[in-house]
Short mmCIF file of C-alpha atoms in Angstrom, two decimals:
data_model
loop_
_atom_site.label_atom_id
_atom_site.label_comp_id
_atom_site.label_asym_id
_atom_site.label_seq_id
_atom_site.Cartn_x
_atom_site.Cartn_y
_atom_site.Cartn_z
CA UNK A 29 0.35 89.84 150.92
CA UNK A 30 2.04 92.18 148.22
CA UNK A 31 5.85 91.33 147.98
CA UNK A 32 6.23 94.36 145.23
CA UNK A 33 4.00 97.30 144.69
CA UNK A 34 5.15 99.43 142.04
CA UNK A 35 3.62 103.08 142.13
CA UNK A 36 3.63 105.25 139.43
CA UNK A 37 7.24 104.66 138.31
CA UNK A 38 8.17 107.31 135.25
CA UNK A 39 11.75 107.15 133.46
CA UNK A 40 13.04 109.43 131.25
CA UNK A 41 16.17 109.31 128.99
CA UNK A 42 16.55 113.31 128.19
CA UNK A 43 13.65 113.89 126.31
CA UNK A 44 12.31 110.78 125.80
CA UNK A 45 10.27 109.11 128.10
CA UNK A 46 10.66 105.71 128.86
CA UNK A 47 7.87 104.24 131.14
CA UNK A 48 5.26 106.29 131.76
CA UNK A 49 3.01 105.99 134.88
CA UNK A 50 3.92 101.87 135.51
CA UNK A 51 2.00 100.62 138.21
CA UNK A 52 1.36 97.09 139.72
CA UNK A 53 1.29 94.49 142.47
CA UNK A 54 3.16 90.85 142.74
CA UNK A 55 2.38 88.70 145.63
CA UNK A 56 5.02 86.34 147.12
CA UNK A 57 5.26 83.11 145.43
CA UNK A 58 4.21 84.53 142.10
CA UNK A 59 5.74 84.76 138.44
CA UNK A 60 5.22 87.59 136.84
CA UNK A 61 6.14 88.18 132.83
CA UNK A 62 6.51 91.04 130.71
CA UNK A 63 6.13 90.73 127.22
CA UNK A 64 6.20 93.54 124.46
CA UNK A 65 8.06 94.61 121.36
CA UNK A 66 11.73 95.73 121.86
CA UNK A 67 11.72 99.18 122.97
CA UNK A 68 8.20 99.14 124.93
CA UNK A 69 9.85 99.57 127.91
CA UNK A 70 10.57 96.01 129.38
CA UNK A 71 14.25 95.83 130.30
CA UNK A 72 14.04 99.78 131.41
CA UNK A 73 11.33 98.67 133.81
CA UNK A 74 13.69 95.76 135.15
CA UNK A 75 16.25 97.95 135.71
CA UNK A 76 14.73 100.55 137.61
CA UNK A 77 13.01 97.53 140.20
CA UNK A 78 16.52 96.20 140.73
CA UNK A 79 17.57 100.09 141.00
CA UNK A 80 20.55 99.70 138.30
CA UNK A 81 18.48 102.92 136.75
CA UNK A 82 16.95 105.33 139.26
CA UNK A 83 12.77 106.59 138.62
CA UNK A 84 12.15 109.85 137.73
CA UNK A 85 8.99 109.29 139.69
CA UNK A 86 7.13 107.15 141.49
CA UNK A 87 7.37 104.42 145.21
CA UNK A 88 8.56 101.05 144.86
CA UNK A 89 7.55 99.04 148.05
CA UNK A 90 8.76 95.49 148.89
CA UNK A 91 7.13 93.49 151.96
CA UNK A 92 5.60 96.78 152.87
CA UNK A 93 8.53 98.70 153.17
CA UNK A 94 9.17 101.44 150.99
CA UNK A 95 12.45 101.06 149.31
CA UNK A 96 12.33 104.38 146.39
CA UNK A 97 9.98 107.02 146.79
CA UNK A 98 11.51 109.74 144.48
CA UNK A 99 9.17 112.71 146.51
CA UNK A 100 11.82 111.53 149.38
CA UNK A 101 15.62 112.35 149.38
CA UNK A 102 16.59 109.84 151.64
CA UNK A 103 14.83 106.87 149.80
CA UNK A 104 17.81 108.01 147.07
CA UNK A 105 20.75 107.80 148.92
CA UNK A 106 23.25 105.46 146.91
CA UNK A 107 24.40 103.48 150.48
CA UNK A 108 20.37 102.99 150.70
CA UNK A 109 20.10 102.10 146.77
CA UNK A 110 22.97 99.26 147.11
CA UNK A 111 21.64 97.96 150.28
CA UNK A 112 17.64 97.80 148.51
CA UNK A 113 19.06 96.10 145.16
CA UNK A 114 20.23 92.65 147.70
CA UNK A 115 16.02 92.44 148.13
CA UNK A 116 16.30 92.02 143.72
CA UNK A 117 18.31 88.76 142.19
CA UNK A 118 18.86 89.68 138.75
CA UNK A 119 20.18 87.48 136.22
CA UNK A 120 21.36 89.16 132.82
CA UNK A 121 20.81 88.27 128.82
CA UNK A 122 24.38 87.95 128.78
CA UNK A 123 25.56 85.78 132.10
CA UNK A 124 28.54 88.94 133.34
CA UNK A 125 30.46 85.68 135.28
CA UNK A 126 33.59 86.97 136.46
CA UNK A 127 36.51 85.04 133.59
CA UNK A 128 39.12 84.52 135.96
CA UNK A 129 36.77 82.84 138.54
CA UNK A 130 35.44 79.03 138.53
CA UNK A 131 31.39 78.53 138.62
CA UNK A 132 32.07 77.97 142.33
CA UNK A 133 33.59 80.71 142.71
CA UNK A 134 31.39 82.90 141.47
CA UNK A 135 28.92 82.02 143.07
CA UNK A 136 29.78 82.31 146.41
CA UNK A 137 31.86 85.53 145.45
CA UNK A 138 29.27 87.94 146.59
CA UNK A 139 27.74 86.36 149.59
CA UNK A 140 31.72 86.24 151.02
CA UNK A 141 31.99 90.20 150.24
CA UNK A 142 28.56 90.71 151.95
CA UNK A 143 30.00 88.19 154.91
CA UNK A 144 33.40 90.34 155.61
CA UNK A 145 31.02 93.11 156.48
CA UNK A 146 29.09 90.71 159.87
CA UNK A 147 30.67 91.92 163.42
CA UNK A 148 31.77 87.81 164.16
CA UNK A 149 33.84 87.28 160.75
CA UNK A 150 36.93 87.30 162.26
CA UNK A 151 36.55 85.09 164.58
CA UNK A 152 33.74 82.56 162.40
CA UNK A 153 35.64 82.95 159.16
CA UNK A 154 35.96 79.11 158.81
CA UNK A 155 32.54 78.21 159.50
CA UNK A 156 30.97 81.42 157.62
CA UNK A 157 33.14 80.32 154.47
CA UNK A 158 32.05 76.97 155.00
CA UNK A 159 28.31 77.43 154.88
CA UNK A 160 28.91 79.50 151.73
CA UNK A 161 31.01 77.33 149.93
CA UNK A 162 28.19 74.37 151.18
CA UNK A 163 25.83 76.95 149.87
CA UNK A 164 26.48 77.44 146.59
CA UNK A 165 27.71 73.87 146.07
CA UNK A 166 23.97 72.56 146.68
CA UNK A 167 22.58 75.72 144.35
CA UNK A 168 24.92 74.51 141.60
CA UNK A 169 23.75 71.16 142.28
CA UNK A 170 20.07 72.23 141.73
CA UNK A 171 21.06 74.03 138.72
CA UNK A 172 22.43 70.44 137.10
CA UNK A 173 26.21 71.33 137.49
CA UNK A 174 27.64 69.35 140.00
CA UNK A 175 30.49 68.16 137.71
CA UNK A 176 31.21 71.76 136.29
CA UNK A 177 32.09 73.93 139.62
CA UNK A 178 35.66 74.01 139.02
CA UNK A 179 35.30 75.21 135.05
CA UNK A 180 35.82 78.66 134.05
CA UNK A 181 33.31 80.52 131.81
CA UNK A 182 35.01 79.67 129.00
CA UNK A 183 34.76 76.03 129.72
CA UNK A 184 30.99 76.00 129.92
CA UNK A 185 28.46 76.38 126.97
CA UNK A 186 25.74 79.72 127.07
CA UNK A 187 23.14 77.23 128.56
CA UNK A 188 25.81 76.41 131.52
CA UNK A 189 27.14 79.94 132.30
CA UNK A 190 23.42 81.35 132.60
CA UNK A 191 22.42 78.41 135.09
CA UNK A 192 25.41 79.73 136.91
CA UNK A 193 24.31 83.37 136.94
CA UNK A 194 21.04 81.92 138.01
CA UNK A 195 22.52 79.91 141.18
CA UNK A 196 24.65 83.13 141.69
CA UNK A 197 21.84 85.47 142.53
CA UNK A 198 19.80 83.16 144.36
CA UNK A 199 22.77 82.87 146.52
CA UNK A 200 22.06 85.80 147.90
CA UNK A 201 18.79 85.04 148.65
CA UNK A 202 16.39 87.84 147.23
CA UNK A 203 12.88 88.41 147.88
CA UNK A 204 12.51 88.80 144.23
CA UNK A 205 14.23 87.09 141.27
CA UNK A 206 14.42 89.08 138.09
CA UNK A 207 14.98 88.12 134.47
CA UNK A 208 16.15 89.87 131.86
CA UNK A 209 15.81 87.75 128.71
CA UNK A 210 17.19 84.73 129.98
CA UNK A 211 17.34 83.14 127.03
CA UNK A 212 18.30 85.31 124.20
CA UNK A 213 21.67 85.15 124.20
CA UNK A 214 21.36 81.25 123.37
CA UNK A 215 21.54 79.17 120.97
CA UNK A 216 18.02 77.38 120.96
CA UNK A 217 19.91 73.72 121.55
CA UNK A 218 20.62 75.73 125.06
CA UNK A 219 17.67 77.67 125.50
CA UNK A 220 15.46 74.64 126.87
CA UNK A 221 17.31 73.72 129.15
CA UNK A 222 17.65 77.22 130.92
CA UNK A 223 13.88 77.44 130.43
CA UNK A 224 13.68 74.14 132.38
CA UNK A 225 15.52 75.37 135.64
CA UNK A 226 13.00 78.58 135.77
CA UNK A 227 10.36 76.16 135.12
CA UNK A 228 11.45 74.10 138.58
CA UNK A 229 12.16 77.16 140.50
CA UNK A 230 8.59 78.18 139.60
CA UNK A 231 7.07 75.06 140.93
CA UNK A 232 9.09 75.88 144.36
CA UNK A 233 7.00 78.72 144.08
CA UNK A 234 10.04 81.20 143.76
CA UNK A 235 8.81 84.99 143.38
CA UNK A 236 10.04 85.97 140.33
CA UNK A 237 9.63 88.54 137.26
CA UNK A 238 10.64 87.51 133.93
CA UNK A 239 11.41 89.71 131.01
CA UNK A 240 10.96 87.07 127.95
CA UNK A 241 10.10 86.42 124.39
CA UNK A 242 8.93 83.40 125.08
CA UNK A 243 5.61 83.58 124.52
CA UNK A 244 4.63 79.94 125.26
CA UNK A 245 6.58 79.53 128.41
CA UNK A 246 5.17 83.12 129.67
CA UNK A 247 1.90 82.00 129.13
CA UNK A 248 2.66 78.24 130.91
CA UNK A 249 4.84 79.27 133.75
CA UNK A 250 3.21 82.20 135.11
CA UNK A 251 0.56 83.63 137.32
CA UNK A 252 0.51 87.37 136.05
CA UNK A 253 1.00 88.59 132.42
CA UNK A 254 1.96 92.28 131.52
CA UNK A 255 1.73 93.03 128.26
CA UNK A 256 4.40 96.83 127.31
CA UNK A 257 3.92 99.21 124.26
CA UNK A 258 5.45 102.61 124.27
CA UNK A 259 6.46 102.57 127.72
CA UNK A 260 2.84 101.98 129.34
CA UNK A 261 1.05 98.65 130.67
CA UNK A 262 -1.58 97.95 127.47
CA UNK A 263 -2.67 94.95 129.66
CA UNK A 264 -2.36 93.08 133.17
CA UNK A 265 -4.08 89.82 133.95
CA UNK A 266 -3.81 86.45 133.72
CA UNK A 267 -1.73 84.12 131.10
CA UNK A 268 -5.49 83.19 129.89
CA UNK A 269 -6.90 86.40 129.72
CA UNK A 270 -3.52 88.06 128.24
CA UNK A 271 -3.28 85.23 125.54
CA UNK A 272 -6.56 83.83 125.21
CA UNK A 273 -9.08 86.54 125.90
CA UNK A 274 -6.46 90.37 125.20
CA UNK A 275 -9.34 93.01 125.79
CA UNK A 276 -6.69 95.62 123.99
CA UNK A 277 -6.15 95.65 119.76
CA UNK A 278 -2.20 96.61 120.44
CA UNK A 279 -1.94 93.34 122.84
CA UNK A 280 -3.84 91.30 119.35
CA UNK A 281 -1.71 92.43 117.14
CA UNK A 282 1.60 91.88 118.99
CA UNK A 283 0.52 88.51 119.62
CA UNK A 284 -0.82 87.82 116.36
CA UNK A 285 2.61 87.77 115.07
CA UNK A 286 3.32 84.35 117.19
#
């Protein structure tokens, strides 16, 4: 089945216009990257999904359910929009860990928030706690930082603080995982290894949509290719027929240059 169906999304920044009539489909367990140019529309497009930037137009559906349809007033609400963005993980070019928190601690910062809201937290607070803390211990585990949950940012290196913003939204356990350049803000001694924890979450067949210049690991680790220019999808298929087989000239010549 679809996890995401995106619908004719449109964005405009005053006059000029953004993304202009963006639609496609993801299915659960998929990756799905978008490549382009800077300024094609990539990170605009990320935003809107994870509804940090509202659509001028357009539905955005996840698991069937329509979660922004900018025809409807109610899909708009802001209580609705910050209760929709927990179905999006999204993990940022540059970390935004909280300083004066450990790793731990920031990743199981949200999910206790999100836990003072349940009807039985009074009287579970130790055991909800618990099975956070638990949690986010094994995520930072999976993430190769078992011996770094007590640093601070500052203590850990670009390559550490991004596997923590990684471990951070999947504690909250989205239908979708987003990336926006992962890597960029790395030095490239750092960038594998960041590269090799969305490689593994891949293979667990994590739904996810990446937002990369990384043309080599777009083309290995995923199952759908989108190719921006100017705000529109030039091309949608596979990582062979994006890379190997690009029906459109713009898609050549971007990818002519690597």
């Amino acid at each position: 089945m679809h996890i995401l169906e995106v619908e004719h999304i449109g964005k405009s920044f005053g006059r000029t216009e953004v993304l202009k009539d963006i639609c496609f489909t993801l299915e659960k367990s998929q990756v799905l990257s978008i490549i382009g140019s800077s300024g094609s529309g990539k990170t605009t497009l990320l935003r809107c999904l994870n509804f940090l930037e509202r659509p001028d137009h357009g539905i955005i559906r996840v698991a069937g359910r329509t979660l922004f349809d900018a025809a409807d007033e109610e899909k708009q609400k802001e209580s609705e929009i910050r209760k929709n963005r927990l179905h999006f993980g999204m993990v940022f070019q540059a970390f935004h860990l909280f300083p004066q928190y450990t790793a731990l601690e920031n990743v199981m910062l949200a999910r206790q928030l999100q836990a003072k809201k349940r009807a039985d937290y009074k009287s579970a607070k130790k055991e909800i706690l618990t099975e956070i803390r638990t949690e986010a211990e094994s995520l930072l585990a999976q993430m190769g930082l078992s011996n770094r949950m007590k640093n601070y940012p500052h203590q850990l290196s670009g390559g550490q603080c991004q596997r923590v913003a990684i471990a951070r939204a999947l504690a909250m356990k989205p239908d979708i995982l987003c990336f926006d350049e992962p890597t960029s803000a790395l030095d490239p001694e750092l960038t594998g290894e960041v590269l090799k924890v969305i490689r593994q979450l891949a293979e667990q067949r994590t739904t996810m949509i990446i937002v990369t210049h990384e043309m080599s690991f777009a083309r290995d680790v995923s199952d759908q290719v989108i190719f921006m220019n100017d705000g529109y999808v030039v091309e949608h298929g596979t990582p062979d027929q994006v890379f190997e087989h690009p029906r459109e000239d713009r898609t050549k010549q971007f990818l002519g240059k690597f």
